[in-house]
């Protein structure tokens, strides 16, 4: 009996060993990249699905030149789609996307439908529209259908779409319904998914599964606005609210999107800061505690409410071959020494110019280009000190060769968007400090101030936030603009008075250190127009210590320039000393005062900060509050179109201690993109330093704005 049994075992082994691969368990794909699906704005041409790629979840490059990858007109009822959510199917190779069918210009309660899309390659999509008002009876009061998302219900074996609905005067509520097997229509009546204990509005749901639980991120409205989480052991019921906001900003937010980082236990929670034109990324491991990682994020586009999905190298390569150009690859180098905002690409001459931070070793420098499947050669570190290097990007006949150069430039002085720079040398620390407006926020809507320190005026250290309006100031919460600072030596040490704009008023905060913490005085220092002034704003303070008398002065104004003597407490003015000092019709804002060789110099900015011809002029006087004399040739710095430099204004100056050596600190439009932004260039600015020189008679030589900037200085 043993022999036949052994023969049977051998036969079965042979069958198993020769079984076709299709009969074996599917191989689990490794995800090394990410696909970001998003839309870009409230204009109809912006309400369309766009894609971007990332190799690490932090650095993103738009596909198809940031143009739509799917035609909204072809897939929607309204002609516009928003809030795209993308999901990999349970089979690993089918993809599902859902979006709001809406054109915002028709009103926020104008849509009744969602769009369902399906693909097997991420490039070609089939679609259908589900109009809930037409599909279901009793929906006459339905006003809107917002932000659908898809998840697979393993217990039911079907895909489920959840979305928010608003009926009549009721608040928005999150509902769900299952989808048919073709992903073209909903099955059954929508049911409410989450029941708010306050019956407040809930929109923009995003469900994450972790540890056998379902975490529902959503936005509250009406009774406070922000992102909260509700948790349940079941997908379609039992959600219990964790009653706290998890966004890490005081700005309004919406569109929470969560994804797991490849090869990590961590997640990214991102959301749309829709009033500022920014997206915030936070990192979390437990879906409870979130750390902002904005400084590590880069994008060459401005997304609105989107979602990110991990993808394979092969999928990324397919998308790149379809929609990524060699210029896209070379513009998004990922070496941390590169000033990514200042990369210049010329697709006609096929040249890319990279700017790097001070001290970068150009003899052995790897830009770290990411091709997403497109070949990039040469690889590794190259010697850019000898000149430009030719790079070839692409596949087969689609290859292109670009000349890539790398230069160490010192302008802009700071990485990122900053404006209205005030500068100080602190005797206490022997360091220089920059105090700018935090820029890059739509319509100057920033709410915090930072400081930067340096020992040589070239290498700047970020000292972090020193004053946050929502947390530190009781009388204003918005429009953090144009600060300045004063160091005062006392019998017990040093104190620092930080003057700033908030809500178009001027305040003051005090500290014992140049980097804070600063404590606000509790009320505005200036919140009314001076007597006799009919219009303008109380903004742009400039503080000045007269080296002749030791007295302290403050200057301010937009549309007018006023000045007054400060009291010794640093937080109040002597009202009887207020003077209107407007030099001439060119004065707009940004007053700055310094003293040299017996003369008092008054600088100001002309034109609007959104104007390419925003520029600096000056006058002189015999005392801090005397009438000003305006020279015939009084232009200090202005645009240089040949160099691509525009909007040079709102300045301060710094004199090296003990030497007649001066530097002009100012802002300009971000280079090179600023001049293409229209009015938005006025809140996408960057800080620069150039040499300030004088003629023998004390007149100021016009400053040539540069990209090179200045060389490091030494304080003797």
XYZ file of C-alpha atoms in Angstrom:
716
model
C 0.000 0.000 0.000
C 2.989 2.341 0.538
C 4.141 2.406 -3.093
C 0.878 3.749 -4.602
C 0.734 6.385 -1.825
C 4.260 7.567 -2.582
C 3.448 7.730 -6.276
C 0.402 9.850 -5.481
C 2.519 12.254 -3.412
C 5.057 12.570 -6.219
C 2.287 13.242 -8.731
C 0.692 15.937 -6.571
C 4.088 17.596 -5.978
C 4.741 17.707 -9.693
C 1.361 19.276 -10.338
C 1.924 21.945 -7.682
C 5.419 22.720 -8.891
C 4.313 23.106 -12.505
C 1.102 25.044 -11.739
C 0.828 28.263 -13.776
C 1.802 31.552 -12.033
C -1.755 32.859 -12.423
C -2.986 30.236 -9.997
C -0.565 31.350 -7.287
C -1.191 34.136 -4.767
C -0.782 37.542 -6.387
C 2.544 39.208 -5.745
C 2.279 42.253 -3.501
C 3.505 45.338 -5.313
C 6.005 47.677 -3.683
C 4.995 51.317 -3.629
C 7.866 53.777 -4.065
C 6.071 56.866 -5.381
C 2.912 58.903 -4.914
C 0.172 60.322 -7.142
C -1.530 63.557 -6.072
C -4.961 64.287 -7.618
C -6.132 67.875 -7.091
C -7.812 70.924 -8.602
C -6.445 74.472 -8.456
C -9.101 77.145 -7.863
C -12.561 78.633 -8.133
C -12.337 79.751 -11.745
C -14.066 77.341 -14.137
C -10.826 76.600 -15.984
C -9.272 75.640 -12.624
C -12.090 73.282 -11.652
C -10.623 70.199 -13.276
C -8.622 67.124 -12.263
C -4.863 67.539 -12.296
C -2.093 65.099 -11.326
C 1.312 65.440 -9.688
C 4.041 62.913 -8.865
C 6.302 62.541 -5.849
C 9.032 60.070 -5.025
C 8.910 60.644 -1.263
C 5.529 62.176 -0.397
C 7.198 65.532 0.242
C 8.386 66.850 -3.139
C 5.804 67.062 -5.927
C 5.985 67.911 -9.613
C 2.863 68.669 -11.636
C 2.099 66.494 -14.654
C 0.965 67.856 -18.006
C 2.317 71.303 -17.131
C -0.287 71.613 -14.339
C -3.046 71.365 -16.946
C -6.039 69.003 -16.571
C -5.492 65.315 -17.267
C -9.232 64.751 -17.755
C -11.618 67.157 -19.476
C -14.235 68.487 -17.048
C -16.596 69.257 -19.926
C -16.459 65.632 -21.048
C -17.221 64.048 -17.670
C -19.507 66.442 -15.763
C -22.958 67.998 -15.909
C -21.818 71.442 -14.814
C -18.578 71.665 -16.782
C -16.419 71.691 -13.663
C -15.176 69.157 -11.115
C -13.601 69.676 -7.696
C -12.276 67.709 -4.714
C -10.942 64.626 -6.563
C -10.394 61.491 -4.473
C -8.356 58.626 -5.933
C -8.265 55.020 -4.699
C -6.521 51.808 -5.689
C -8.982 48.939 -6.014
C -8.844 45.810 -3.909
C -7.437 43.907 -6.893
C -4.416 46.242 -6.886
C -4.705 47.171 -10.555
C -8.018 49.006 -10.967
C -8.305 52.652 -9.932
C -11.345 54.615 -8.874
C -11.790 58.356 -8.715
C -14.745 60.429 -7.546
C -15.211 64.198 -7.635
C -17.716 66.961 -6.923
C -19.623 67.942 -10.113
C -19.629 71.688 -9.633
C -18.778 75.142 -10.954
C -18.401 77.445 -7.968
C -19.328 80.525 -9.991
C -22.891 79.147 -10.017
C -22.999 79.336 -6.203
C -22.048 77.078 -3.308
C -25.490 75.455 -3.323
C -25.729 74.882 -7.050
C -24.665 71.273 -7.574
C -26.628 68.056 -7.226
C -24.231 65.483 -8.659
C -20.924 63.660 -8.366
C -18.646 62.163 -11.014
C -17.462 58.526 -10.883
C -14.356 57.507 -12.850
C -12.587 54.190 -13.417
C -9.225 53.273 -14.945
C -6.849 50.356 -15.298
C -3.762 52.408 -16.179
C -4.203 55.854 -14.511
C -4.029 57.493 -17.937
C -7.349 56.668 -19.589
C -10.569 57.008 -17.586
C -14.194 56.082 -18.168
C -16.786 58.131 -16.309
C -20.422 58.556 -15.341
C -22.447 61.199 -13.522
C -24.761 60.435 -10.617
C -27.272 63.221 -10.020
C -28.785 62.448 -6.631
C -31.729 64.788 -7.064
C -32.721 63.078 -10.298
C -31.942 59.555 -9.106
C -33.771 59.511 -5.780
C -37.331 60.644 -4.994
C -37.939 63.167 -2.256
C -34.774 65.145 -2.963
C -36.456 68.396 -3.975
C -34.779 70.278 -1.095
C -31.298 68.980 -1.956
C -28.958 71.931 -2.382
C -25.525 70.407 -2.821
C -23.461 67.222 -3.034
C -19.903 67.751 -1.884
C -16.517 65.999 -1.709
C -17.242 62.297 -2.378
C -14.649 59.663 -1.415
C -14.459 55.902 -1.925
C -13.519 53.034 0.389
C -13.817 49.247 0.050
C -16.114 47.496 2.519
C -14.543 44.048 2.919
C -17.490 42.697 4.924
C -19.963 43.505 2.167
C -17.547 43.009 -0.715
C -18.476 46.317 -2.337
C -17.112 49.806 -2.760
C -18.776 52.491 -0.717
C -18.883 56.206 -1.517
C -19.352 58.726 1.279
C -20.154 62.394 0.709
C -21.900 65.369 2.308
C -25.433 66.489 1.447
C -27.322 69.613 2.414
C -31.109 69.722 2.342
C -33.019 72.966 2.799
C -32.154 74.686 6.076
C -30.524 71.578 7.542
C -26.748 71.536 8.026
C -24.463 69.526 5.740
C -24.366 65.870 6.793
C -22.125 62.994 5.735
C -23.944 60.131 3.962
C -22.878 56.941 2.209
C -24.091 54.557 -0.484
C -22.656 51.465 -2.156
C -21.580 51.413 -5.807
C -22.477 48.914 -8.508
C -19.852 46.492 -9.815
C -19.099 48.648 -12.879
C -18.523 51.737 -10.717
C -21.040 53.720 -12.732
C -23.946 54.207 -10.305
C -25.025 54.055 -6.689
C -27.094 51.213 -5.235
C -29.763 51.764 -2.610
C -30.737 54.934 -0.795
C -27.998 57.099 0.757
C -27.774 56.647 4.531
C -26.318 59.013 7.101
C -22.821 57.901 8.105
C -21.945 60.270 10.940
C -24.289 61.918 13.415
C -22.821 65.073 14.914
C -23.630 65.384 18.642
C -24.167 69.127 18.062
C -26.048 68.657 14.774
C -23.438 70.980 13.276
C -22.430 70.952 9.625
C -19.936 68.254 8.575
C -18.210 68.166 5.196
C -15.076 66.847 3.490
C -15.017 63.405 5.099
C -11.858 61.281 4.826
C -11.750 57.770 6.324
C -8.488 56.101 7.361
C -8.248 52.534 8.653
C -5.700 51.738 11.357
C -5.549 48.993 13.975
C -8.994 47.674 13.173
C -10.596 51.088 13.637
C -12.009 53.633 11.212
C -10.894 57.239 11.658
C -13.226 59.759 10.023
C -11.589 63.147 9.485
C -14.090 65.879 8.614
C -14.522 69.635 8.620
C -16.967 71.321 10.991
C -18.803 74.486 9.989
C -21.145 76.950 11.625
C -20.253 76.114 15.236
C -16.539 76.665 14.838
C -14.593 75.608 11.787
C -11.770 73.125 11.519
C -10.897 69.448 11.247
C -12.066 66.925 13.828
C -11.945 63.128 14.034
C -14.645 60.569 14.824
C -13.663 56.929 15.432
C -15.580 53.670 15.059
C -15.021 49.909 15.037
C -17.400 49.674 12.080
C -17.248 51.364 8.705
C -20.865 52.497 8.390
C -21.924 53.256 11.956
C -20.943 53.985 15.530
C -18.610 56.946 15.007
C -17.718 58.672 18.283
C -16.483 62.240 18.093
C -13.082 63.219 19.493
C -14.073 66.771 20.279
C -10.912 68.694 19.406
C -9.495 70.321 16.314
C -6.434 68.655 14.823
C -5.329 71.210 12.221
C -2.046 72.860 13.188
C -2.931 76.377 12.057
C -5.256 79.201 13.028
C -6.118 79.836 9.375
C -9.369 78.383 7.958
C -8.902 74.890 6.507
C -10.851 72.280 4.559
C -10.330 69.158 2.476
C -8.472 66.849 4.861
C -6.562 64.153 2.998
C -4.646 61.379 4.723
C -2.182 58.873 3.280
C 0.353 56.412 4.658
C 3.985 56.984 3.824
C 5.658 54.189 1.909
C 8.021 52.024 3.950
C 6.962 53.763 7.172
C 4.432 53.484 9.964
C 3.727 57.206 9.672
C 0.893 59.040 7.942
C 0.544 62.454 6.365
C -2.526 64.548 7.172
C -2.750 67.435 4.715
C -5.406 70.080 4.268
C -6.256 73.084 2.158
C -5.656 76.477 3.850
C -8.035 77.977 1.332
C -7.896 81.627 2.424
C -4.110 81.842 2.201
C -3.454 79.919 -1.006
C -1.392 77.341 0.875
C -1.515 73.643 1.698
C -0.313 72.387 5.076
C 1.275 68.958 5.556
C 1.514 67.329 8.992
C 3.051 63.992 9.982
C 1.614 61.567 12.509
C 2.073 57.984 13.660
C -0.947 57.597 15.919
C -3.507 59.780 14.078
C -3.730 61.807 17.281
C -0.604 63.961 17.406
C 0.424 65.949 14.337
C 3.708 67.692 13.536
C 3.894 70.351 10.820
C 6.402 69.478 8.068
C 5.716 72.403 5.728
C 9.389 73.373 5.516
C 10.138 70.005 3.904
C 7.367 70.211 1.281
C 7.823 71.549 -2.242
C 5.431 71.806 -5.204
C 5.520 73.643 -8.517
C 1.748 74.191 -8.348
C -0.863 75.443 -5.873
C -3.358 72.650 -5.139
C -6.846 72.844 -3.746
C -8.605 69.953 -1.926
C -6.997 66.815 -3.296
C -5.814 63.350 -2.272
C -2.604 61.344 -2.501
C -2.273 57.644 -3.369
C 0.904 55.508 -3.163
C 1.896 54.000 -6.535
C 4.536 51.669 -7.930
C 7.634 52.623 -9.900
C 6.017 51.166 -13.013
C 2.873 53.251 -12.540
C 4.929 56.377 -11.949
C 6.949 55.642 -15.091
C 3.748 55.252 -17.128
C 2.448 58.600 -15.904
C 5.823 60.279 -16.458
C 6.091 58.930 -19.996
C 2.657 60.360 -20.738
C 2.797 63.740 -19.019
C 6.265 64.613 -17.652
C 8.788 66.643 -19.667
C 12.594 66.774 -19.307
C 12.262 70.386 -18.141
C 9.900 69.234 -15.358
C 12.533 66.762 -14.161
C 15.422 69.222 -14.221
C 13.473 72.011 -12.523
C 12.603 69.810 -9.536
C 16.060 68.780 -8.339
C 15.885 67.621 -4.726
C 19.277 68.470 -3.257
C 18.449 70.446 -0.105
C 21.129 73.033 -0.937
C 19.168 74.197 -3.993
C 16.997 77.305 -3.718
C 14.046 75.617 -5.387
C 12.016 78.827 -5.775
C 14.825 80.414 -7.785
C 15.457 77.746 -10.421
C 15.389 79.169 -13.956
C 14.462 76.914 -16.881
C 14.511 77.925 -20.547
C 12.847 75.251 -22.682
C 13.775 77.045 -25.920
C 17.519 77.174 -25.353
C 17.278 74.047 -23.153
C 19.084 75.545 -20.216
C 18.455 75.158 -16.489
C 20.107 77.414 -13.924
C 20.178 76.244 -10.321
C 20.946 78.530 -7.388
C 22.429 77.013 -4.233
C 22.972 78.068 -0.646
C 26.235 79.621 0.613
C 29.058 77.170 1.158
C 27.818 74.525 -1.293
C 30.658 72.423 -2.736
C 30.317 72.918 -6.497
C 33.286 70.667 -7.249
C 31.264 67.644 -6.193
C 27.562 68.405 -6.401
C 24.653 66.091 -7.133
C 21.429 67.968 -7.949
C 19.457 64.759 -7.251
C 17.164 64.738 -10.252
C 14.190 62.345 -10.039
C 13.023 61.009 -13.400
C 10.127 58.746 -12.335
C 11.200 56.222 -14.942
C 12.643 58.742 -17.385
C 16.375 58.139 -17.743
C 18.551 60.962 -16.399
C 22.263 60.951 -17.254
C 24.855 61.568 -15.952
C 24.135 60.370 -12.443
C 25.725 61.279 -9.138
C 27.988 64.180 -8.205
C 29.465 66.382 -10.948
C 32.058 69.166 -10.983
C 30.002 72.289 -11.616
C 32.925 74.510 -10.592
C 34.345 73.893 -14.083
C 31.136 75.105 -15.712
C 27.731 73.798 -16.855
C 27.036 70.074 -17.227
C 24.934 68.542 -20.009
C 22.131 66.249 -18.867
C 20.065 63.954 -21.077
C 16.521 63.127 -19.977
C 13.909 60.866 -21.521
C 13.416 57.523 -23.176
C 14.342 56.371 -26.673
C 13.595 58.978 -29.310
C 11.982 61.257 -26.727
C 15.314 62.131 -25.104
C 16.360 65.772 -24.749
C 19.659 67.294 -23.657
C 19.793 70.339 -21.386
C 22.704 72.431 -20.157
C 22.562 72.691 -16.359
C 24.548 75.306 -14.444
C 24.860 75.766 -10.690
C 25.737 79.070 -9.013
C 26.080 80.204 -5.420
C 24.074 83.430 -5.154
C 23.376 85.251 -1.897
C 20.144 86.909 -3.000
C 17.598 86.106 -1.819
C 19.132 86.116 1.646
C 16.386 83.924 3.153
C 14.804 80.783 1.783
C 11.112 81.220 1.144
C 8.750 84.135 0.864
C 9.534 87.069 3.151
C 9.122 90.838 2.800
C 9.430 94.244 4.530
C 12.780 93.376 6.169
C 14.024 95.226 9.249
C 17.606 94.557 10.338
C 19.509 95.072 13.586
C 22.954 94.392 15.012
C 22.575 93.283 18.639
C 25.313 94.335 21.043
C 24.151 91.658 23.473
C 24.885 88.732 21.172
C 27.258 90.179 18.549
C 24.919 88.971 15.808
C 22.786 90.499 13.072
C 19.040 89.868 13.076
C 16.445 90.092 10.309
C 12.781 90.686 11.126
C 10.580 90.310 8.012
C 6.920 89.921 7.154
C 6.092 86.238 6.651
C 4.956 86.337 3.031
C 3.338 84.027 0.512
C -0.139 84.374 2.019
C -2.945 85.522 -0.281
C -3.634 89.241 0.151
C -1.001 89.554 2.901
C -3.020 87.383 5.291
C -0.107 86.019 7.334
C -0.550 85.872 11.107
C 2.947 85.349 12.553
C 6.442 86.837 12.622
C 9.817 85.079 12.503
C 13.397 86.169 13.179
C 16.666 85.157 11.518
C 20.199 85.539 12.900
C 23.624 85.761 11.257
C 27.231 86.522 12.126
C 28.174 87.566 8.583
C 25.005 88.871 6.798
C 25.118 85.907 4.391
C 24.458 82.741 6.377
C 21.115 83.122 8.163
C 19.707 80.893 10.891
C 15.918 80.557 11.253
C 15.116 81.415 14.891
C 11.470 80.427 14.541
C 8.260 82.280 15.296
C 8.769 85.128 17.769
C 5.227 86.537 17.782
C 2.032 84.742 16.752
C -1.006 87.018 16.538
C -3.667 84.360 17.326
C -1.760 83.196 20.415
C 0.111 86.267 21.617
C -1.948 89.336 20.692
C -5.422 90.030 22.081
C -6.401 93.071 19.989
C -5.744 91.760 16.442
C -5.468 88.296 14.897
C -4.619 88.938 11.248
C -2.464 90.905 8.792
C 0.942 90.512 10.454
C 3.040 93.042 8.544
C 6.192 95.129 8.462
C 7.935 94.865 11.852
C 10.958 96.721 13.212
C 12.999 96.442 16.412
C 15.029 98.469 18.894
C 17.754 97.301 21.284
C 18.029 99.288 24.509
C 20.784 98.831 27.068
C 19.610 99.239 30.657
C 21.267 99.120 34.071
C 20.259 95.472 34.382
C 20.919 94.266 30.850
C 19.166 94.639 27.520
C 15.584 94.859 26.413
C 14.091 94.768 22.943
C 11.018 96.596 21.655
C 9.400 94.938 18.656
C 7.003 97.189 16.707
C 4.638 95.456 14.306
C 1.448 95.807 12.270
C -1.658 93.773 13.043
C -5.097 94.445 11.624
C -3.829 97.730 10.074
C -2.785 98.985 13.524
C 0.639 99.275 15.117
C 1.540 97.400 18.296
C 4.629 96.787 20.391
C 5.938 93.735 22.238
C 8.897 93.532 24.623
C 11.546 90.926 25.338
C 14.922 90.512 27.031
C 16.338 88.754 23.965
C 16.414 89.583 20.250
C 14.670 86.296 19.453
C 12.038 86.571 22.168
C 9.812 85.407 23.618
C 8.051 88.739 23.060
C 5.159 89.864 25.233
C 2.599 92.181 23.667
C 1.753 95.403 25.504
C -1.934 94.450 25.419
C -3.220 97.244 23.197
C -2.358 99.050 19.954
C 0.243 101.774 20.113
C -1.327 103.462 17.080
C -4.868 102.848 15.809
C -6.028 106.262 14.565
C -4.957 108.644 11.826
C -2.902 111.636 12.987
C -4.700 114.966 13.204
C -5.102 116.554 9.787
C -4.570 113.316 7.827
C -7.640 112.322 5.790
C -6.722 108.872 4.527
C -4.234 106.005 4.663
C -3.375 103.323 7.200
C -1.474 103.146 10.478
C 1.141 100.674 9.271
C 4.868 100.276 8.569
C 6.546 101.418 11.791
C 10.224 102.422 11.757
C 12.073 102.959 15.043
C 15.171 105.180 15.312
C 17.613 106.175 18.065
C 19.151 109.586 17.453
C 22.899 109.211 18.117
C 23.158 112.965 18.714
C 20.557 113.274 21.466
C 19.924 109.685 22.523
C 16.196 110.229 22.024
C 13.986 107.561 20.453
C 11.583 108.117 17.577
C 8.928 106.165 15.736
C 7.827 106.818 12.140
C 4.846 105.286 10.368
C 2.163 105.661 7.709
C 0.718 104.560 4.405
C -0.222 107.457 2.112
C 1.355 109.830 4.625
C 4.463 109.796 6.819
C 4.253 110.736 10.476
C 6.866 110.761 13.224
C 6.926 111.246 16.983
C 9.204 110.861 19.962
C 8.905 107.676 22.017
C 8.681 107.669 25.781
C 11.328 105.800 27.763
C 8.842 102.978 28.388
C 9.093 102.158 24.633
C 5.354 101.433 24.477
C 3.941 104.954 24.226
C 4.484 108.164 22.253
C 4.743 111.775 23.315
C 1.588 113.050 21.568
C 2.737 116.656 21.489
C 5.697 115.651 19.303
C 3.696 114.102 16.450
C 4.637 115.630 13.102
C 3.485 114.981 9.531
C 6.655 114.589 7.465
C 5.367 113.371 4.080
C 8.248 114.297 1.724
C 6.370 114.520 -1.591
C 3.774 112.804 -3.778
C 6.020 109.763 -4.328
C 5.658 108.645 -0.707
C 3.570 105.478 -0.398
C 4.803 103.571 2.668
C 7.772 101.858 4.293
C 9.542 104.743 6.022
C 13.095 104.121 7.273
C 15.469 106.543 9.031
C 19.222 106.484 9.726
C 21.978 108.960 10.595
C 25.354 109.456 8.897
C 27.943 112.235 9.059
C 25.628 114.893 10.430
C 22.659 114.097 8.168
C 19.389 112.342 8.877
C 18.330 110.165 5.940
C 14.674 109.315 5.373
C 13.846 106.494 2.950
C 10.439 105.366 1.674
C 8.788 103.197 -0.955
C 7.033 104.563 -4.025
C 4.106 102.878 -5.858
C 2.227 99.737 -4.856
C 4.109 96.661 -3.612
C 2.334 94.695 -6.389
C 3.821 97.045 -9.002
C 7.046 95.979 -10.764
C 8.140 99.623 -10.341
C 7.855 99.547 -6.559
C 11.072 101.334 -5.558
C 12.905 103.283 -2.859
C 13.565 107.043 -2.687
C 15.165 109.220 -0.031
C 15.337 112.707 1.495
C 17.501 114.316 4.171
C 16.940 116.505 7.192
C 18.801 118.359 9.916
C 16.942 116.689 12.792
C 14.617 113.718 13.418
C 11.354 115.701 13.113
C 12.360 118.625 10.862
C 11.137 119.279 7.316
C 12.691 117.053 4.684
C 14.815 118.098 1.734
C 14.255 115.960 -1.352
C 17.283 115.737 -3.698
C 16.715 116.027 -7.440
C 18.133 112.542 -8.024
C 16.846 110.605 -5.053
C 16.226 107.095 -6.404
C 17.900 104.495 -4.173
C 16.943 101.187 -5.807
C 14.536 100.167 -8.576
C 13.769 97.299 -10.942
C 16.295 95.785 -13.354
C 14.270 94.030 -16.093
C 17.428 92.773 -17.811
C 18.242 90.786 -14.677
C 14.622 89.788 -14.063
C 14.496 91.818 -10.833
C 11.252 93.653 -10.052
C 9.382 95.257 -7.165
C 12.461 96.392 -5.196
C 11.197 98.217 -2.121
C 10.303 98.473 1.568
C 13.814 98.592 2.917
C 15.967 99.078 5.965
C 19.737 99.636 6.269
C 22.563 98.282 8.406
C 25.891 99.881 9.265
C 28.711 97.581 10.319
C 29.703 98.438 13.897
C 32.564 100.934 14.019
C 32.862 101.288 10.246
C 31.382 103.520 7.567
C 30.225 100.428 5.690
C 26.522 100.182 4.842
C 24.127 97.694 3.302
C 20.615 98.055 1.922
C 18.101 95.377 2.902
C 14.952 95.246 0.762
C 12.451 92.897 -0.819
C 11.705 92.106 -4.450
C 9.297 89.922 -6.403
C 10.269 86.272 -6.106
C 12.665 85.404 -8.930
C 12.047 84.198 -11.601
C 8.297 83.521 -11.270
C 7.174 86.760 -9.629
C 6.828 88.829 -12.780
C 4.485 86.162 -14.217
C 2.139 86.172 -11.188
C 0.347 89.448 -11.806
C -0.852 91.116 -8.608
C -0.031 87.978 -6.604
C 3.644 88.911 -6.956
C 2.907 91.508 -4.276
C 2.634 88.770 -1.656
C 5.286 86.435 -3.083
C 8.373 88.442 -2.204
C 11.902 87.663 -1.038
C 14.544 89.491 0.999
C 17.822 90.741 -0.532
C 20.960 92.605 0.590
C 23.199 94.798 -1.567
C 25.956 97.308 -0.852
C 24.851 100.890 -0.023
C 27.384 103.593 -0.971
C 27.573 107.384 -0.762
C 29.110 110.156 -2.814
C 31.564 112.626 -1.261
C 28.758 115.140 -0.660
C 26.714 112.568 1.262
C 24.236 111.811 -1.513
C 23.310 108.174 -1.998
C 24.600 106.315 -5.010
C 21.839 104.353 -6.784
C 22.004 100.719 -5.669
C 22.256 98.076 -8.378
C 20.021 95.146 -7.315
C 21.796 91.838 -7.840
C 21.347 88.104 -7.618
C 24.919 87.675 -6.380
C 24.247 89.721 -3.245
C 27.048 90.558 -0.841
C 30.061 88.672 0.459
C 30.278 87.597 4.119
C 31.318 90.366 6.501
C 33.325 90.284 9.710
C 32.549 92.435 12.702
C 35.810 93.707 14.209
